Short mmCIF file of C-alpha atoms and ligand atoms in Angstrom, two decimals:
data_model
loop_
_atom_site.label_atom_id
_atom_site.label_comp_id
_atom_site.label_asym_id
_atom_site.label_seq_id
_atom_site.Cartn_x
_atom_site.Cartn_y
_atom_site.Cartn_z
CA MET A 14 18.73 -16.23 -1.87
CA THR A 15 15.37 -15.36 -1.60
CA GLY A 16 14.25 -12.22 -0.48
CA LEU A 17 16.16 -9.49 0.29
CA PHE A 18 18.66 -7.42 3.25
CA ILE A 19 17.36 -3.40 3.50
CA THR A 20 20.07 -1.39 4.15
CA GLY A 21 20.17 2.09 3.70
CA THR A 22 22.59 5.24 3.74
CA ASP A 23 21.43 6.26 7.05
CA THR A 24 19.51 6.11 9.24
CA GLY A 25 15.81 7.85 9.25
CA VAL A 26 16.07 7.31 5.49
CA GLY A 27 13.11 5.18 5.16
CA LYS A 28 14.26 1.79 5.35
CA THR A 29 11.25 0.36 7.09
CA PHE A 30 8.70 2.08 5.44
CA ALA A 31 10.54 0.47 1.99
CA ALA A 32 10.34 -2.87 3.72
CA GLY A 33 6.94 -2.44 4.72
CA ILE A 34 5.57 -1.73 1.69
CA LEU A 35 7.24 -4.65 0.03
CA ALA A 36 5.85 -7.00 2.82
CA ALA A 37 1.54 -5.28 2.86
CA ALA A 38 2.46 -5.89 -1.01
CA LEU A 39 3.73 -9.34 -1.26
CA ARG A 40 1.39 -11.24 1.28
CA ARG A 41 -1.59 -9.15 -0.80
CA ARG A 42 -0.17 -11.06 -4.09
CA GLY A 43 -0.32 -14.58 -1.78
CA VAL A 44 3.45 -14.59 -1.46
CA ASN A 45 4.71 -16.26 2.01
CA VAL A 46 6.18 -13.55 3.04
CA GLY A 47 8.58 -13.31 6.45
CA VAL A 48 10.28 -10.49 8.15
CA MET A 49 13.49 -9.09 10.50
CA LYS A 50 14.53 -6.65 12.13
CA PRO A 51 17.42 -8.46 13.45
CA VAL A 52 18.95 -5.41 15.89
CA GLU A 53 16.76 -2.79 16.92
CA THR A 54 18.00 0.57 19.34
CA GLY A 55 16.20 3.06 20.56
CA CYS A 56 13.14 0.96 21.42
CA PRO A 57 11.08 2.62 23.91
CA VAL A 58 10.49 1.29 27.21
CA VAL A 59 5.66 -0.02 27.65
CA ASP A 60 4.76 -1.13 30.36
CA GLY A 61 8.43 -2.59 31.93
CA GLY A 62 9.23 -4.00 28.14
CA LEU A 63 11.05 -2.84 25.17
CA GLN A 64 8.79 -2.19 22.20
CA PRO A 65 10.87 -2.54 19.54
CA LEU A 66 8.68 -0.26 16.70
CA ASP A 67 10.32 -1.10 13.41
CA ALA A 68 9.66 -5.13 14.04
CA LEU A 69 6.25 -4.42 15.52
CA ALA A 70 5.88 -2.83 11.89
CA LEU A 71 7.55 -4.84 9.99
CA GLN A 72 5.76 -7.82 11.68
CA ARG A 73 1.79 -5.71 11.02
CA LEU A 74 2.22 -5.48 7.29
CA ALA A 75 3.69 -8.33 6.80
CA ALA A 76 0.56 -10.11 8.49
CA VAL A 77 3.03 -13.28 10.32
CA ALA A 78 2.49 -15.04 13.67
CA ASP A 79 6.11 -15.40 14.52
CA ASP A 80 7.24 -14.92 17.77
CA LEU A 81 8.28 -11.33 18.16
CA ALA A 82 11.50 -13.43 19.67
CA LEU A 83 12.28 -14.98 16.44
CA ILE A 84 11.53 -11.20 14.34
CA ASN A 85 13.90 -9.37 16.34
CA PRO A 86 15.79 -11.55 18.79
CA TYR A 87 18.11 -7.99 19.83
CA ARG A 88 15.97 -4.87 21.57
CA PHE A 89 17.94 -2.30 23.46
CA VAL A 90 16.44 1.11 24.86
CA ALA A 91 19.88 2.85 23.86
CA PRO A 92 19.30 4.76 20.27
CA LEU A 93 22.87 4.32 19.64
CA SER A 94 24.77 1.68 17.47
CA PRO A 95 23.29 -2.47 18.25
CA TRP A 96 27.54 -2.34 19.93
CA GLN A 97 27.17 0.31 22.03
CA ALA A 98 23.85 -0.11 23.15
CA ALA A 99 24.26 -3.55 23.99
CA GLN A 100 27.75 -2.73 25.19
CA GLN A 101 25.69 -0.01 27.63
CA VAL A 102 23.16 -3.15 29.40
CA GLY A 103 26.53 -5.30 29.59
CA ARG A 104 25.65 -7.35 26.72
CA SER A 105 27.07 -8.14 23.08
CA ILE A 106 25.40 -9.19 20.09
CA LYS A 107 26.08 -12.96 18.77
CA ARG A 108 26.13 -13.66 15.32
CA SER A 109 25.06 -17.59 16.64
CA ARG A 110 21.21 -15.96 17.98
CA ILE A 111 20.43 -14.10 14.86
CA LEU A 112 21.65 -16.69 12.25
CA SER A 113 19.40 -19.29 14.87
CA ALA A 114 16.92 -17.36 14.18
CA TRP A 115 17.09 -16.36 10.91
CA ARG A 116 17.45 -20.51 9.94
CA THR A 117 13.41 -20.55 11.65
CA LEU A 118 11.75 -18.25 9.40
CA GLN A 119 13.51 -18.15 6.52
CA ALA A 120 12.19 -22.34 7.02
CA ARG A 121 8.84 -20.65 7.61
CA HIS A 122 8.81 -18.28 4.38
CA ALA A 123 8.95 -18.30 0.92
CA PHE A 124 10.48 -14.65 0.94
CA MET A 125 12.56 -12.91 3.53
CA LEU A 126 12.77 -9.44 3.77
CA VAL A 127 15.24 -8.15 6.50
CA GLU A 128 16.20 -4.40 7.90
CA GLY A 129 19.62 -3.59 9.12
CA ALA A 130 19.93 -1.00 11.47
CA GLY A 131 21.35 1.96 10.35
CA GLY A 132 24.28 1.87 7.53
CA LEU A 133 26.47 -0.85 6.17
CA LEU A 134 29.06 -0.08 8.51
CA VAL A 135 27.10 0.46 11.99
CA PRO A 136 29.07 -2.13 14.60
CA LEU A 137 27.05 -4.75 15.98
CA ARG A 138 30.52 -4.90 17.99
CA PRO A 139 34.38 -4.72 17.72
CA GLY A 140 35.03 -6.13 13.84
CA THR A 141 31.71 -7.17 13.28
CA CYS A 142 29.44 -4.73 11.17
CA MET A 143 25.82 -5.06 9.73
CA ALA A 144 27.54 -5.88 6.70
CA ASP A 145 29.06 -8.90 7.98
CA LEU A 146 25.61 -9.81 8.63
CA ALA A 147 24.05 -9.35 5.64
CA LEU A 148 26.90 -11.29 4.10
CA SER A 149 25.85 -14.59 6.22
CA LEU A 150 22.63 -14.47 5.69
CA GLY A 151 23.15 -14.53 2.07
CA LEU A 152 20.93 -11.80 0.91
CA PRO A 153 21.00 -9.37 -2.11
CA LEU A 154 20.94 -6.11 -0.56
CA LEU A 155 18.07 -3.13 -1.64
CA VAL A 156 19.77 0.80 -1.28
CA VAL A 157 17.31 2.85 0.16
CA ALA A 158 18.26 6.10 -0.15
CA ARG A 159 17.47 10.05 0.52
CA THR A 160 16.73 12.45 -2.08
CA THR A 161 18.28 14.96 -0.64
CA LEU A 162 21.47 17.01 -1.25
CA GLY A 163 24.36 14.84 -0.35
CA THR A 164 22.56 12.30 -1.58
CA ILE A 165 24.84 11.15 -4.62
CA ASN A 166 28.13 11.08 -2.09
CA HIS A 167 26.50 8.72 0.49
CA THR A 168 24.73 6.42 -1.62
CA LEU A 169 27.49 6.00 -4.25
CA LEU A 170 29.61 5.29 -0.68
CA THR A 171 27.40 2.63 0.25
CA VAL A 172 26.99 0.52 -3.33
CA GLN A 173 30.75 0.93 -3.89
CA ALA A 174 31.68 -0.58 0.25
CA ALA A 175 28.93 -3.14 -0.13
CA GLU A 176 30.35 -4.67 -3.13
CA ALA A 177 33.14 -4.34 -1.93
CA ARG A 178 32.89 -7.07 1.06
CA GLY A 179 31.10 -8.95 -1.87
CA LEU A 180 28.08 -8.09 -1.31
CA ARG A 181 25.56 -7.87 -4.01
CA VAL A 182 23.18 -4.87 -4.32
CA ALA A 183 19.97 -5.51 -6.60
CA ALA A 184 19.03 -2.31 -6.27
CA VAL A 185 18.72 1.37 -5.00
CA LEU A 186 15.53 3.09 -4.13
CA LEU A 187 15.18 6.14 -3.76
CA ASN A 188 12.65 7.89 -1.18
CA HIS A 189 11.16 11.38 -0.66
CA LEU A 190 11.24 12.14 3.21
CA THR A 191 9.10 15.02 2.74
CA GLY A 192 5.84 16.12 0.45
CA GLN A 193 7.70 18.56 -1.15
CA PRO A 194 11.08 17.88 -3.31
CA GLY A 195 12.79 20.35 -4.58
CA VAL A 196 14.97 21.25 -8.27
CA GLN A 197 17.66 19.57 -6.24
CA GLU A 198 16.43 16.07 -5.09
CA GLN A 199 15.09 15.87 -9.00
CA ALA A 200 18.59 16.63 -9.75
CA GLY A 201 19.76 13.93 -7.19
CA VAL A 202 17.18 11.44 -8.51
CA GLU A 203 18.46 11.82 -11.88
CA ALA A 204 22.59 11.74 -11.67
CA LEU A 205 22.08 8.33 -9.73
CA ARG A 206 19.67 7.03 -12.04
CA HIS A 207 23.42 8.03 -14.22
CA LEU A 208 26.26 7.10 -11.78
CA ALA A 209 25.17 3.86 -10.49
CA PRO A 210 26.67 0.65 -10.86
CA VAL A 211 22.82 -0.61 -10.13
CA PRO A 212 19.17 -0.76 -10.42
CA VAL A 213 17.53 2.74 -8.98
CA TRP A 214 13.82 1.70 -7.90
CA GLY A 215 11.78 5.26 -6.88
CA PRO A 216 11.38 7.34 -6.02
CA LEU A 217 8.80 6.56 -3.58
CA PRO A 218 6.58 9.34 -3.57
CA PHE A 219 5.52 11.02 0.20
CA SER A 220 2.96 9.07 1.70
CA PRO A 221 2.39 8.93 5.10
CA ALA A 222 -0.79 6.28 5.16
CA ALA A 223 1.92 3.48 3.68
CA ALA A 224 3.65 3.49 6.89
CA THR A 225 0.90 1.84 9.04
CA ASP A 226 -2.51 1.12 6.31
CA PRO A 227 -1.87 -2.40 4.97
CA GLU A 228 -3.59 -1.37 1.25
CA ALA A 229 -2.12 1.85 1.05
CA ALA A 230 1.12 0.15 1.37
CA ALA A 231 0.86 -2.52 -0.64
CA ALA A 232 -0.93 -0.22 -3.30
CA LEU A 233 2.40 2.24 -3.30
CA ALA A 234 4.63 -0.64 -3.57
CA GLU A 235 2.87 -1.30 -6.23
CA GLY A 236 2.51 1.13 -8.53
CA SER A 237 5.83 1.96 -7.31
CA LEU A 238 7.99 -0.26 -7.10
CA PRO A 239 9.34 -3.79 -9.96
CA LEU A 240 7.80 -6.75 -8.02
CA ASP A 241 7.17 -8.87 -10.52
CA ALA A 242 11.10 -8.44 -11.82
CA LEU A 243 11.68 -8.87 -8.09
CA LEU A 244 10.06 -12.23 -7.44
CA THR A 245 11.31 -13.31 -10.87
CA GLY A 246 14.62 -12.00 -10.57
CA PRO A 247 17.58 -13.50 -8.67
CA ALA A 248 16.16 -12.27 -5.41
CA GLY A 249 12.51 -14.13 -6.02
CA ALA A 250 10.65 -16.32 -4.63
CA GLY A 251 9.94 -18.22 -7.86
CA PRO A 252 6.59 -19.77 -9.19
CA GLY A 253 4.09 -20.67 -6.76
CA ALA A 254 5.65 -18.38 -3.62
N1 ADP B 301 8.66 7.78 1.84
C1 ADP B 301 7.45 7.90 3.04
N2 ADP B 301 6.51 8.67 2.94
C2 ADP B 301 5.87 8.99 4.22
N3 ADP B 301 6.92 9.28 4.86
C3 ADP B 301 8.03 7.78 4.92
C4 ADP B 301 8.26 7.77 3.93
N4 ADP B 301 9.82 7.17 3.65
C5 ADP B 301 9.74 7.41 5.14
N5 ADP B 301 9.01 7.47 6.12
C6 ADP B 301 8.24 7.81 7.80
O1 ADP B 301 9.87 9.16 7.42
C7 ADP B 301 10.12 8.53 8.92
C8 ADP B 301 11.58 8.02 8.94
O2 ADP B 301 11.70 5.99 7.80
P1 ADP B 301 11.82 5.10 8.41
O3 ADP B 301 11.43 3.64 7.38
O4 ADP B 301 11.84 4.84 9.56
O5 ADP B 301 13.65 4.74 8.35
P2 ADP B 301 14.35 3.94 8.66
O6 ADP B 301 13.97 2.84 9.36
O7 ADP B 301 15.98 3.50 7.67
O8 ADP B 301 14.96 4.38 10.35
C9 ADP B 301 9.40 7.70 9.62
O9 ADP B 301 8.40 8.10 10.49
C10 ADP B 301 7.97 6.80 8.38
O10 ADP B 301 7.77 6.98 8.32
MG1 MG B 302 14.17 1.58 10.88
#
């Protein structure tokens, strides 16, 4: 259990951003970090090929040499749930194929960061959702949540659904998606600190440079996340990783 499965309360809440800054910071600390985005949808077509932008961003920020096909075994053009995006092109998503790529990467790296798609109940196929995949990988969850109004409900629902399925939630990570968080956002953050049954990290400040620049990404994670605890805690890679 060395790593984190990064899920979120929704799409667009900052899962890739959070995974990216963690990857950059761990890499800078000398941790052998690997990344995976098992299924990516909404991939643009460039020169006839699908570009999994999240997987490419993670590959770059972690500075790994792993094949993109291992980091991202499934990619689809439709901006739909994995099940529907696959169905649209007459395909289906097989957990065995994801697990095979996972085993290869896990054997190469001391600490794995795996980004889900959408939230926990997003379907991979009828009867199998992202939470099932997280369970198969055996990683604790990092639940990324926005700070705007509505986040208390979405965050607590996600934590409850995770725990009901036997998933361990390492932490909730709150993320400011805009530059000027208001009073309401501060109130949401404070409420979650009281109410969430797990540690609440952040809020990460709005910092566009950290989405692409490895130095800015690493500095942001070092300044705002409990990396020492992460590396030595239950999700940790342990000494000498
Ligand atoms: N703290 C932040 N500061 C600046 N930009 C952010 C921050 N968090 C997310 N973003 C940007 O918001 C958008 C959505 O975030 P992303 O990580 O792609 O969400 P998800 O992976 O959950 O769909 C991206 O363009 C990302 O770079
Ligand atoms: Mg993403």
